[in-house]
PDB file of C-alpha atoms in Angstrom:
ATOM      1  CA  MET H   1     147.418  23.844 148.487  1.00 41.00           C
ATOM      2  CA  GLN H   2     143.687  23.389 148.004  1.00 50.00           C
ATOM      3  CA  LEU H   3     141.973  25.973 145.870  1.00 52.00           C
ATOM      4  CA  ASP H   4     139.515  28.081 147.880  1.00 63.00           C
ATOM      5  CA  LEU H   5     136.640  27.938 145.392  1.00 65.00           C
ATOM      6  CA  GLU H   6     134.141  29.868 147.479  1.00 68.00           C
ATOM      7  CA  SER H   7     136.508  32.775 148.132  1.00 69.00           C
ATOM      8  CA  LEU H   8     137.531  32.821 144.471  1.00 73.00           C
ATOM      9  CA  SER H   9     133.914  32.850 143.255  1.00 74.00           C
ATOM     10  CA  GLU H  10     133.115  35.661 145.714  1.00 74.00           C
ATOM     11  CA  ALA H  11     136.082  37.649 144.391  1.00 76.00           C
ATOM     12  CA  ILE H  12     135.230  37.145 140.704  1.00 80.00           C
ATOM     13  CA  SER H  13     131.526  37.907 141.102  1.00 81.00           C
ATOM     14  CA  GLY H  14     132.313  40.970 143.225  1.00 78.00           C
ATOM     15  CA  ALA H  15     134.754  42.283 140.611  1.00 81.00           C
ATOM     16  CA  ILE H  16     132.231  41.819 137.788  1.00 83.00           C
ATOM     17  CA  GLY H  17     129.528  43.532 139.831  1.00 83.00           C
ATOM     18  CA  ALA H  18     131.821  46.483 140.535  1.00 82.00           C
ATOM     19  CA  LEU H  19     132.744  46.809 136.856  1.00 85.00           C
ATOM     20  CA  VAL H  20     129.072  46.930 135.824  1.00 86.00           C
ATOM     21  CA  SER H  21     128.282  49.482 138.529  1.00 85.00           C
ATOM     22  CA  THR H  22     131.243  51.684 137.520  1.00 85.00           C
ATOM     23  CA  ALA H  23     130.274  51.732 133.836  1.00 86.00           C
ATOM     24  CA  VAL H  24     126.614  52.556 134.540  1.00 86.00           C
ATOM     25  CA  PHE H  25     127.215  55.418 136.982  1.00 86.00           C
ATOM     26  CA  TYR H  26     130.530  56.829 135.708  1.00 88.00           C
ATOM     27  CA  PRO H  27     129.197  60.143 134.266  1.00 89.00           C
ATOM     28  CA  LEU H  28     127.506  60.888 137.604  1.00 87.00           C
ATOM     29  CA  ASP H  29     130.712  59.880 139.361  1.00 86.00           C
ATOM     30  CA  THR H  30     132.704  62.396 137.279  1.00 88.00           C
ATOM     31  CA  CYS H  31     130.230  65.223 137.960  1.00 86.00           C
ATOM     32  CA  LYS H  32     130.272  64.413 141.664  1.00 84.00           C
ATOM     33  CA  ALA H  33     134.076  64.253 141.847  1.00 83.00           C
ATOM     34  CA  LYS H  34     134.591  67.601 140.074  1.00 84.00           C
ATOM     35  CA  TYR H  35     132.015  69.267 142.331  1.00 81.00           C
ATOM     36  CA  GLN H  36     133.478  67.775 145.519  1.00 77.00           C
ATOM     37  CA  ALA H  37     137.044  68.724 144.573  1.00 77.00           C
ATOM     38  CA  GLU H  38     136.205  72.422 144.296  1.00 72.00           C
ATOM     39  CA  VAL H  39     136.704  74.365 147.506  1.00 61.00           C
ATOM     40  CA  GLN H  40     136.631  78.131 147.005  1.00 52.00           C
ATOM     41  CA  ALA H  41     134.870  81.154 148.465  1.00 45.00           C
ATOM     42  CA  GLN H  42     131.155  80.708 147.875  1.00 45.00           C
ATOM     43  CA  HIS H  43     130.821  83.670 145.462  1.00 48.00           C
ATOM     44  CA  GLN H  44     133.751  82.390 143.386  1.00 61.00           C
ATOM     45  CA  ARG H  45     132.552  78.827 142.937  1.00 66.00           C
ATOM     46  CA  LYS H  46     132.599  77.557 139.383  1.00 75.00           C
ATOM     47  CA  TYR H  47     130.038  74.876 140.159  1.00 76.00           C
ATOM     48  CA  ARG H  48     127.149  75.908 142.405  1.00 76.00           C
ATOM     49  CA  LYS H  49     125.284  72.672 141.705  1.00 79.00           C
ATOM     50  CA  ILE H  50     126.423  69.287 140.487  1.00 81.00           C
ATOM     51  CA  SER H  51     124.264  69.755 137.397  1.00 83.00           C
ATOM     52  CA  ASP H  52     126.547  72.695 136.458  1.00 86.00           C
ATOM     53  CA  VAL H  53     129.286  70.171 135.681  1.00 86.00           C
ATOM     54  CA  LEU H  54     126.981  68.356 133.284  1.00 87.00           C
ATOM     55  CA  TRP H  55     125.887  71.580 131.559  1.00 90.00           C
ATOM     56  CA  GLU H  56     129.525  72.633 131.156  1.00 87.00           C
ATOM     57  CA  ALA H  57     130.299  69.345 129.394  1.00 87.00           C
ATOM     58  CA  ILE H  58     127.285  69.801 127.123  1.00 89.00           C
ATOM     59  CA  SER H  59     127.982  73.467 126.322  1.00 89.00           C
ATOM     60  CA  LYS H  60     131.614  72.722 125.446  1.00 87.00           C
ATOM     61  CA  HIS H  61     130.608  69.673 123.395  1.00 86.00           C
ATOM     62  CA  ARG H  62     132.626  67.529 125.771  1.00 86.00           C
ATOM     63  CA  VAL H  63     129.978  65.039 126.860  1.00 87.00           C
ATOM     64  CA  LEU H  64     132.356  62.133 126.215  1.00 87.00           C
ATOM     65  CA  SER H  65     134.790  63.780 128.624  1.00 86.00           C
ATOM     66  CA  LEU H  66     132.433  62.707 131.397  1.00 89.00           C
ATOM     67  CA  TYR H  67     134.042  59.307 130.783  1.00 89.00           C
ATOM     68  CA  GLN H  68     137.640  60.546 131.122  1.00 87.00           C
ATOM     69  CA  GLY H  69     139.592  58.132 133.282  1.00 86.00           C
ATOM     70  CA  LEU H  70     137.073  55.321 132.746  1.00 88.00           C
ATOM     71  CA  GLY H  71     139.796  52.853 131.739  1.00 87.00           C
ATOM     72  CA  THR H  72     141.763  53.423 134.941  1.00 88.00           C
ATOM     73  CA  LYS H  73     138.595  53.392 137.033  1.00 87.00           C
ATOM     74  CA  SER H  74     137.513  50.133 135.398  1.00 86.00           C
ATOM     75  CA  LEU H  75     140.896  48.580 136.169  1.00 88.00           C
ATOM     76  CA  TYR H  76     140.558  49.780 139.755  1.00 87.00           C
ATOM     77  CA  SER H  77     136.977  48.473 139.890  1.00 83.00           C
ATOM     78  CA  LEU H  78     138.145  45.025 138.794  1.00 83.00           C
ATOM     79  CA  ILE H  79     141.182  44.724 141.060  1.00 87.00           C
ATOM     80  CA  MET H  80     139.789  46.365 144.204  1.00 84.00           C
ATOM     81  CA  PRO H  81     136.681  44.204 144.771  1.00 79.00           C
ATOM     82  CA  PHE H  82     138.509  41.044 143.658  1.00 81.00           C
ATOM     83  CA  ILE H  83     141.086  41.533 146.419  1.00 87.00           C
ATOM     84  CA  TYR H  84     138.489  42.770 148.898  1.00 83.00           C
ATOM     85  CA  PHE H  85     135.915  40.016 148.460  1.00 79.00           C
ATOM     86  CA  TYR H  86     138.569  37.282 148.339  1.00 83.00           C
ATOM     87  CA  ALA H  87     140.137  38.541 151.572  1.00 86.00           C
ATOM     88  CA  TYR H  88     136.711  39.100 153.142  1.00 82.00           C
ATOM     89  CA  SER H  89     135.550  35.561 152.354  1.00 82.00           C
ATOM     90  CA  TYR H  90     138.913  34.133 153.438  1.00 83.00           C
ATOM     91  CA  PHE H  91     138.943  35.915 156.811  1.00 86.00           C
ATOM     92  CA  LYS H  92     135.338  34.873 157.525  1.00 83.00           C
ATOM     93  CA  LYS H  93     136.068  31.227 156.706  1.00 82.00           C
ATOM     94  CA  LEU H  94     139.243  31.370 158.811  1.00 84.00           C
ATOM     95  CA  HIS H  95     137.250  32.651 161.795  1.00 81.00           C
ATOM     96  CA  LEU H  96     134.540  30.009 161.401  1.00 81.00           C
ATOM     97  CA  LYS H  97     137.119  27.239 161.084  1.00 80.00           C
ATOM     98  CA  LYS H  98     139.067  28.426 164.110  1.00 82.00           C
ATOM     99  CA  ASN H  99     136.006  28.732 166.347  1.00 77.00           C
ATOM    100  CA  GLY H 100     134.027  25.818 164.946  1.00 71.00           C
ATOM    101  CA  ASN H 101     130.933  27.966 164.340  1.00 70.00           C
ATOM    102  CA  LYS H 102     128.468  27.742 161.476  1.00 67.00           C
ATOM    103  CA  ASN H 103     127.598  31.449 161.470  1.00 70.00           C
ATOM    104  CA  ILE H 104     129.769  34.522 161.995  1.00 73.00           C
ATOM    105  CA  GLY H 105     128.672  37.200 164.448  1.00 74.00           C
ATOM    106  CA  ALA H 106     128.383  40.905 163.704  1.00 72.00           C
ATOM    107  CA  THR H 107     131.596  41.847 165.569  1.00 77.00           C
ATOM    108  CA  ALA H 108     133.744  39.206 163.876  1.00 80.00           C
ATOM    109  CA  ASN H 109     132.100  40.086 160.567  1.00 77.00           C
ATOM    110  CA  LEU H 110     133.042  43.748 161.001  1.00 77.00           C
ATOM    111  CA  ILE H 111     136.634  42.856 161.922  1.00 83.00           C
ATOM    112  CA  ALA H 112     136.966  40.624 158.848  1.00 83.00           C
ATOM    113  CA  ALA H 113     135.565  43.370 156.616  1.00 80.00           C
ATOM    114  CA  THR H 114     137.897  45.985 158.128  1.00 81.00           C
ATOM    115  CA  MET H 115     140.990  43.815 157.705  1.00 86.00           C
ATOM    116  CA  SER H 116     139.993  43.171 154.100  1.00 86.00           C
ATOM    117  CA  GLY H 117     139.553  46.901 153.514  1.00 84.00           C
ATOM    118  CA  VAL H 118     143.007  47.764 154.851  1.00 86.00           C
ATOM    119  CA  CYS H 119     144.693  45.088 152.702  1.00 87.00           C
ATOM    120  CA  THR H 120     142.828  46.305 149.626  1.00 88.00           C
ATOM    121  CA  VAL H 121     143.623  50.000 150.131  1.00 88.00           C
ATOM    122  CA  LEU H 122     147.360  49.358 150.479  1.00 88.00           C
ATOM    123  CA  ILE H 123     147.413  47.677 147.059  1.00 88.00           C
ATOM    124  CA  THR H 124     144.940  49.777 145.045  1.00 87.00           C
ATOM    125  CA  GLN H 125     145.458  53.331 146.374  1.00 87.00           C
ATOM    126  CA  PRO H 126     147.614  54.540 143.409  1.00 86.00           C
ATOM    127  CA  LEU H 127     144.896  53.556 140.926  1.00 88.00           C
ATOM    128  CA  ASP H 128     142.235  55.295 143.020  1.00 85.00           C
ATOM    129  CA  THR H 129     144.298  58.497 143.200  1.00 84.00           C
ATOM    130  CA  ALA H 130     145.069  58.473 139.468  1.00 85.00           C
ATOM    131  CA  SER H 131     141.452  57.883 138.391  1.00 86.00           C
ATOM    132  CA  LEU H 132     140.204  60.677 140.660  1.00 83.00           C
ATOM    133  CA  ARG H 133     142.757  63.141 139.251  1.00 84.00           C
ATOM    134  CA  MET H 134     141.709  62.202 135.715  1.00 84.00           C
ATOM    135  CA  GLN H 135     138.054  62.797 136.554  1.00 84.00           C
ATOM    136  CA  THR H 136     138.685  66.199 138.113  1.00 82.00           C
ATOM    137  CA  SER H 137     141.005  67.479 135.380  1.00 82.00           C
ATOM    138  CA  GLU H 138     139.678  69.979 132.855  1.00 82.00           C
ATOM    139  CA  PHE H 139     137.367  68.481 130.235  1.00 83.00           C
ATOM    140  CA  GLY H 140     139.360  67.186 127.277  1.00 73.00           C
ATOM    141  CA  LYS H 141     142.730  67.500 129.043  1.00 76.00           C
ATOM    142  CA  SER H 142     142.825  64.281 131.025  1.00 77.00           C
ATOM    143  CA  LYS H 143     146.195  62.500 130.981  1.00 79.00           C
ATOM    144  CA  GLY H 144     146.884  58.775 130.769  1.00 78.00           C
ATOM    145  CA  LEU H 145     147.428  56.502 133.746  1.00 80.00           C
ATOM    146  CA  TRP H 146     151.218  56.279 133.489  1.00 79.00           C
ATOM    147  CA  GLN H 147     151.629  60.023 132.889  1.00 78.00           C
ATOM    148  CA  THR H 148     149.354  60.824 135.837  1.00 77.00           C
ATOM    149  CA  LEU H 149     151.259  58.526 138.189  1.00 72.00           C
ATOM    150  CA  SER H 150     154.731  59.553 136.939  1.00 74.00           C
ATOM    151  CA  GLU H 151     154.096  63.281 137.505  1.00 72.00           C
ATOM    152  CA  GLY H 152     154.844  62.956 141.206  1.00 66.00           C
ATOM    153  CA  THR H 153     156.655  60.719 143.649  1.00 64.00           C
ATOM    154  CA  LEU H 154     155.353  57.398 144.949  1.00 68.00           C
ATOM    155  CA  SER H 155     154.203  59.158 148.106  1.00 72.00           C
ATOM    156  CA  LYS H 156     151.890  61.375 146.026  1.00 76.00           C
ATOM    157  CA  ALA H 157     150.259  58.267 144.588  1.00 78.00           C
ATOM    158  CA  TYR H 158     149.379  57.391 148.173  1.00 82.00           C
ATOM    159  CA  ASP H 159     147.936  60.801 149.042  1.00 76.00           C
ATOM    160  CA  GLY H 160     145.027  60.340 151.413  1.00 74.00           C
ATOM    161  CA  LEU H 161     146.049  56.795 152.385  1.00 81.00           C
ATOM    162  CA  ALA H 162     145.147  57.241 156.058  1.00 79.00           C
ATOM    163  CA  ILE H 163     141.744  58.718 155.294  1.00 79.00           C
ATOM    164  CA  THR H 164     141.064  56.041 152.656  1.00 81.00           C
ATOM    165  CA  ILE H 165     141.782  53.347 155.241  1.00 80.00           C
ATOM    166  CA  LEU H 166     139.409  55.155 157.585  1.00 78.00           C
ATOM    167  CA  LEU H 167     136.771  55.246 154.849  1.00 77.00           C
ATOM    168  CA  SER H 168     137.119  51.496 154.332  1.00 75.00           C
ATOM    169  CA  MET H 169     134.946  51.306 157.436  1.00 74.00           C
ATOM    170  CA  ASN H 170     132.113  52.492 155.184  1.00 75.00           C
ATOM    171  CA  VAL H 171     132.282  49.290 153.154  1.00 72.00           C
ATOM    172  CA  SER H 172     132.928  47.255 156.302  1.00 71.00           C
ATOM    173  CA  ILE H 173     129.764  48.524 157.965  1.00 73.00           C
ATOM    174  CA  GLN H 174     127.754  48.070 154.796  1.00 75.00           C
ATOM    175  CA  LEU H 175     128.893  44.480 154.181  1.00 72.00           C
ATOM    176  CA  THR H 176     128.410  43.556 157.833  1.00 73.00           C
ATOM    177  CA  VAL H 177     124.831  44.839 157.805  1.00 77.00           C
ATOM    178  CA  PHE H 178     124.201  43.260 154.402  1.00 79.00           C
ATOM    179  CA  ASP H 179     125.540  39.847 155.441  1.00 77.00           C
ATOM    180  CA  GLN H 180     123.675  39.837 158.757  1.00 76.00           C
ATOM    181  CA  LEU H 181     120.376  40.731 157.071  1.00 80.00           C
ATOM    182  CA  LYS H 182     121.063  38.268 154.267  1.00 80.00           C
ATOM    183  CA  HIS H 183     121.688  35.508 156.800  1.00 79.00           C
ATOM    184  CA  ARG H 184     118.358  36.227 158.471  1.00 80.00           C
ATOM    185  CA  LEU H 185     116.502  36.148 155.155  1.00 80.00           C
ATOM    186  CA  LEU H 186     118.164  32.917 154.054  1.00 77.00           C
ATOM    187  CA  LYS H 187     118.199  31.245 157.466  1.00 72.00           C
ATOM    188  CA  GLY H 188     115.528  28.712 156.512  1.00 58.00           C
ATOM    189  CA  LYS H 189     117.204  27.724 153.251  1.00 58.00           C
ATOM    190  CA  MET H 190     120.673  27.506 154.784  1.00 55.00           C
ATOM    191  CA  SER H 191     119.471  25.245 157.626  1.00 52.00           C
ATOM    192  CA  LYS H 192     118.289  22.686 155.042  1.00 53.00           C
ATOM    193  CA  LYS H 193     121.707  22.385 153.375  1.00 53.00           C
ATOM    194  CA  THR H 194     123.298  19.004 153.960  1.00 49.00           C
ATOM    195  CA  ASP H 195     126.116  19.024 151.422  1.00 53.00           C
ATOM    196  CA  ALA H 196     129.033  21.199 152.473  1.00 50.00           C
ATOM    197  CA  LYS H 197     130.076  21.496 148.834  1.00 53.00           C
ATOM    198  CA  SER H 198     126.707  22.616 147.536  1.00 55.00           C
ATOM    199  CA  ALA H 199     126.491  26.026 145.889  1.00 54.00           C
ATOM    200  CA  PRO H 200     126.012  28.967 148.304  1.00 56.00           C
ATOM    201  CA  GLU H 201     122.497  30.323 148.682  1.00 62.00           C
ATOM    202  CA  SER H 202     121.818  33.711 147.130  1.00 66.00           C
ATOM    203  CA  LEU H 203     119.194  36.426 147.456  1.00 72.00           C
ATOM    204  CA  SER H 204     116.755  37.397 144.758  1.00 75.00           C
ATOM    205  CA  ALA H 205     117.798  40.360 142.615  1.00 72.00           C
ATOM    206  CA  PHE H 206     115.252  42.649 144.279  1.00 77.00           C
ATOM    207  CA  SER H 207     116.173  41.603 147.826  1.00 79.00           C
ATOM    208  CA  ALA H 208     119.892  42.018 147.145  1.00 76.00           C
ATOM    209  CA  PHE H 209     119.316  45.459 145.605  1.00 74.00           C
ATOM    210  CA  MET H 210     117.181  46.664 148.528  1.00 78.00           C
ATOM    211  CA  LEU H 211     119.512  45.331 151.219  1.00 79.00           C
ATOM    212  CA  GLY H 212     122.474  46.866 149.420  1.00 75.00           C
ATOM    213  CA  ALA H 213     120.731  50.242 149.208  1.00 77.00           C
ATOM    214  CA  VAL H 214     119.614  50.292 152.847  1.00 79.00           C
ATOM    215  CA  SER H 215     122.949  49.165 154.273  1.00 78.00           C
ATOM    216  CA  ASN H 216     124.904  51.688 152.188  1.00 77.00           C
ATOM    217  CA  CYS H 217     122.686  54.728 152.752  1.00 80.00           C
ATOM    218  CA  ALA H 218     123.335  54.981 156.500  1.00 73.00           C
ATOM    219  CA  ALA H 219     127.093  54.423 156.088  1.00 77.00           C
ATOM    220  CA  THR H 220     127.292  57.092 153.364  1.00 80.00           C
ATOM    221  CA  CYS H 221     125.523  59.735 155.454  1.00 80.00           C
ATOM    222  CA  LEU H 222     127.763  59.060 158.450  1.00 77.00           C
ATOM    223  CA  THR H 223     131.066  59.123 156.573  1.00 80.00           C
ATOM    224  CA  TYR H 224     130.427  61.766 153.895  1.00 82.00           C
ATOM    225  CA  PRO H 225     132.454  64.610 155.528  1.00 83.00           C
ATOM    226  CA  VAL H 226     135.447  62.258 155.627  1.00 82.00           C
ATOM    227  CA  PHE H 227     134.873  61.306 151.974  1.00 81.00           C
ATOM    228  CA  ARG H 228     134.805  65.004 151.011  1.00 81.00           C
ATOM    229  CA  CYS H 229     138.187  65.437 152.696  1.00 82.00           C
ATOM    230  CA  LYS H 230     139.560  62.430 150.814  1.00 81.00           C
ATOM    231  CA  VAL H 231     138.656  63.973 147.448  1.00 79.00           C
ATOM    232  CA  MET H 232     140.281  67.270 148.464  1.00 77.00           C
ATOM    233  CA  ILE H 233     143.498  65.590 149.603  1.00 79.00           C
ATOM    234  CA  GLN H 234     143.880  63.488 146.451  1.00 75.00           C
ATOM    235  CA  THR H 235     143.209  66.407 144.069  1.00 73.00           C
ATOM    236  CA  ALA H 236     144.958  69.228 145.961  1.00 67.00           C
ATOM    237  CA  ASP H 237     147.903  69.339 143.524  1.00 61.00           C
ATOM    238  CA  SER H 238     145.981  69.156 140.274  1.00 56.00           C
ATOM    239  CA  TYR H 239     142.714  70.981 140.819  1.00 51.00           C
ATOM    240  CA  ASP H 240     142.892  73.903 143.244  1.00 51.00           C
ATOM    241  CA  ASN H 241     145.015  76.304 141.165  1.00 52.00           C
ATOM    242  CA  LYS H 242     143.912  79.369 143.153  1.00 54.00           C
ATOM    243  CA  SER H 243     145.579  78.177 146.351  1.00 57.00           C
ATOM    244  CA  THR H 244     149.208  78.843 147.208  1.00 60.00           C
ATOM    245  CA  GLU H 245     151.729  76.016 147.486  1.00 62.00           C
ATOM    246  CA  ALA H 246     151.562  76.245 151.287  1.00 62.00           C
ATOM    247  CA  GLU H 247     147.763  76.054 151.237  1.00 62.00           C
ATOM    248  CA  ARG H 248     147.783  73.029 148.922  1.00 62.00           C
ATOM    249  CA  LYS H 249     150.321  71.324 151.182  1.00 65.00           C
ATOM    250  CA  ALA H 250     148.110  71.976 154.196  1.00 63.00           C
ATOM    251  CA  GLN H 251     145.064  70.624 152.349  1.00 65.00           C
ATOM    252  CA  LYS H 252     146.833  67.278 151.933  1.00 69.00           C
ATOM    253  CA  THR H 253     146.379  66.541 155.634  1.00 75.00           C
ATOM    254  CA  ILE H 254     143.087  65.522 157.253  1.00 76.00           C
ATOM    255  CA  SER H 255     143.113  68.459 159.656  1.00 79.00           C
ATOM    256  CA  GLY H 256     144.053  70.875 156.858  1.00 80.00           C
ATOM    257  CA  ALA H 257     141.262  69.644 154.593  1.00 80.00           C
ATOM    258  CA  LEU H 258     138.727  69.912 157.409  1.00 81.00           C
ATOM    259  CA  TYR H 259     139.875  73.455 158.234  1.00 82.00           C
ATOM    260  CA  THR H 260     139.774  74.562 154.584  1.00 81.00           C
ATOM    261  CA  ILE H 261     136.199  73.354 154.132  1.00 80.00           C
ATOM    262  CA  TRP H 262     135.115  74.959 157.411  1.00 83.00           C
ATOM    263  CA  LYS H 263     136.830  78.273 156.602  1.00 80.00           C
ATOM    264  CA  ARG H 264     135.560  78.607 153.029  1.00 78.00           C
ATOM    265  CA  GLU H 265     132.152  76.931 153.131  1.00 77.00           C
ATOM    266  CA  GLY H 266     131.085  76.620 156.743  1.00 79.00           C
ATOM    267  CA  LEU H 267     129.407  73.653 158.416  1.00 81.00           C
ATOM    268  CA  LEU H 268     127.156  72.833 155.467  1.00 80.00           C
ATOM    269  CA  GLY H 269     130.227  72.640 153.239  1.00 77.00           C
ATOM    270  CA  PHE H 270     131.020  69.246 154.720  1.00 81.00           C
ATOM    271  CA  PHE H 271     127.844  67.936 153.105  1.00 83.00           C
ATOM    272  CA  ASN H 272     128.079  69.649 149.699  1.00 79.00           C
ATOM    273  CA  GLY H 273     127.313  67.015 147.075  1.00 78.00           C
ATOM    274  CA  LEU H 274     125.758  64.586 149.564  1.00 81.00           C
ATOM    275  CA  PRO H 275     122.584  63.926 147.484  1.00 81.00           C
ATOM    276  CA  ALA H 276     124.667  62.931 144.440  1.00 79.00           C
ATOM    277  CA  GLN H 277     126.957  60.839 146.640  1.00 79.00           C
ATOM    278  CA  ILE H 278     123.953  59.002 148.044  1.00 80.00           C
ATOM    279  CA  VAL H 279     122.555  58.361 144.571  1.00 80.00           C
ATOM    280  CA  ARG H 280     125.928  57.198 143.247  1.00 79.00           C
ATOM    281  CA  SER H 281     127.013  55.251 146.299  1.00 76.00           C
ATOM    282  CA  VAL H 282     123.710  53.698 147.285  1.00 74.00           C
ATOM    283  CA  LEU H 283     122.495  52.763 143.805  1.00 79.00           C
ATOM    284  CA  GLY H 284     125.973  51.808 142.631  1.00 79.00           C
ATOM    285  CA  SER H 285     126.624  49.621 145.657  1.00 73.00           C
ATOM    286  CA  ALA H 286     123.166  48.096 145.475  1.00 75.00           C
ATOM    287  CA  LEU H 287     123.705  47.290 141.792  1.00 81.00           C
ATOM    288  CA  LEU H 288     127.118  45.777 142.583  1.00 78.00           C
ATOM    289  CA  LEU H 289     125.677  43.524 145.284  1.00 73.00           C
ATOM    290  CA  MET H 290     122.695  42.587 143.133  1.00 78.00           C
ATOM    291  CA  VAL H 291     124.931  41.519 140.222  1.00 81.00           C
ATOM    292  CA  LYS H 292     127.294  39.756 142.629  1.00 77.00           C
ATOM    293  CA  GLU H 293     124.456  37.801 144.246  1.00 74.00           C
ATOM    294  CA  LYS H 294     123.019  36.699 140.912  1.00 76.00           C
ATOM    295  CA  ILE H 295     126.302  35.428 139.438  1.00 79.00           C
ATOM    296  CA  THR H 296     127.966  34.043 142.589  1.00 74.00           C
ATOM    297  CA  LYS H 297     126.299  30.637 142.268  1.00 70.00           C
ATOM    298  CA  SER H 298     127.131  30.359 138.549  1.00 75.00           C
ATOM    299  CA  THR H 299     130.720  31.434 139.219  1.00 74.00           C
ATOM    300  CA  TRP H 300     131.013  28.923 142.059  1.00 70.00           C
ATOM    301  CA  ILE H 301     129.773  26.089 139.828  1.00 74.00           C
ATOM    302  CA  LEU H 302     132.269  27.121 137.119  1.00 75.00           C
ATOM    303  CA  MET H 303     135.140  27.207 139.625  1.00 69.00           C
ATOM    304  CA  LEU H 304     134.051  23.807 140.971  1.00 71.00           C
ATOM    305  CA  LYS H 305     134.113  22.277 137.487  1.00 73.00           C
ATOM    306  CA  ILE H 306     137.548  23.768 136.798  1.00 68.00           C
ATOM    307  CA  GLY H 307     138.821  22.466 140.125  1.00 66.00           C
ATOM    308  CA  ARG H 308     137.504  18.972 139.433  1.00 71.00           C
ATOM    309  CA  TYR H 309     138.970  19.011 135.925  1.00 65.00           C
ATOM    310  CA  LEU H 310     142.415  19.977 137.222  1.00 63.00           C
ATOM    311  CA  SER H 311     142.268  17.336 139.958  1.00 66.00           C
ATOM    312  CA  VAL H 312     141.449  14.661 137.381  1.00 60.00           C
ATOM    313  CA  ASN H 313     143.994  16.018 134.856  1.00 60.00           C
ATOM    314  CA  PRO H 314     146.929  17.319 136.930  1.00 54.00           C
ATOM    315  CA  SER H 315     149.160  17.167 133.849  1.00 53.00           C
ATOM    316  CA  LYS H 316     147.172  20.072 132.339  1.00 51.00           C
ATOM    317  CA  LEU H 317     148.040  22.251 135.311  1.00 46.00           C
ATOM    318  CA  LYS H 318     151.729  21.342 135.129  1.00 49.00           C
ATOM    319  CA  ALA H 319     151.841  21.993 131.398  1.00 48.00           C
ATOM    320  CA  SER H 320     150.450  25.499 131.831  1.00 46.00           C
TER     321      SER H 320
END
């Protein structure tokens, strides 16, 4: 079977970009997650602003606790985009090959992105759930990955699976918009390519960052209420200690999470933490895509050299 170098380079560069983005924005991610997970009567809220989470960490001399769960999140950030971008590139190439087209349309692009998102969620959901529970646990009392996952059944590791699949549309929309805009910007350069095996064209760092920010901002605003429900569902067992067992069980459904937010916080409660989510999601995604764009060509060249080496020296592959 021939090695799909382009899909592999897309997967590797996407994984590296996600890892960089996770490390840079992780403290903000922790503050945002703890704020979003809290759903109580307004006068009983522990965190009235996201900055309250930061001040709590500082006052308790637990600043390093803002990085609790970073190892699990980093593992998730490596595996998730690797699977996603490999599948995304594979499905796009499959469509182009089947239809004999040179460019993929917006509809087919969206379908490919959605299929990739579903495949990725089914594999990586336990890591996502575990890292979120680590982030929202009390400062200094975060548990390890295995202990977090072994506390409940396998079904608990997949809490919020349906809503996470629904939220994969966020990335699907973003990547579709990004790829369509990227194609328009690089249309002139791509039309001059004559060698099918030449390295893929990439955007400048600034262009990639701006396109990533613009495409993600709209998707984040549209899907934020659903994202808030996802955080509630995945942390219902470990965070909301003031709720009864029946209430926590109800909060683990989409309708129950929506009702709880509406009952306790009103309409605006669905958008609590939106500014921080935009900063984290938009800048983080833009940084991911910028890093990915800048290293894709280098990664592709490296994969091409490895592929040529193995084709010339098949004995090396058999020996390994």
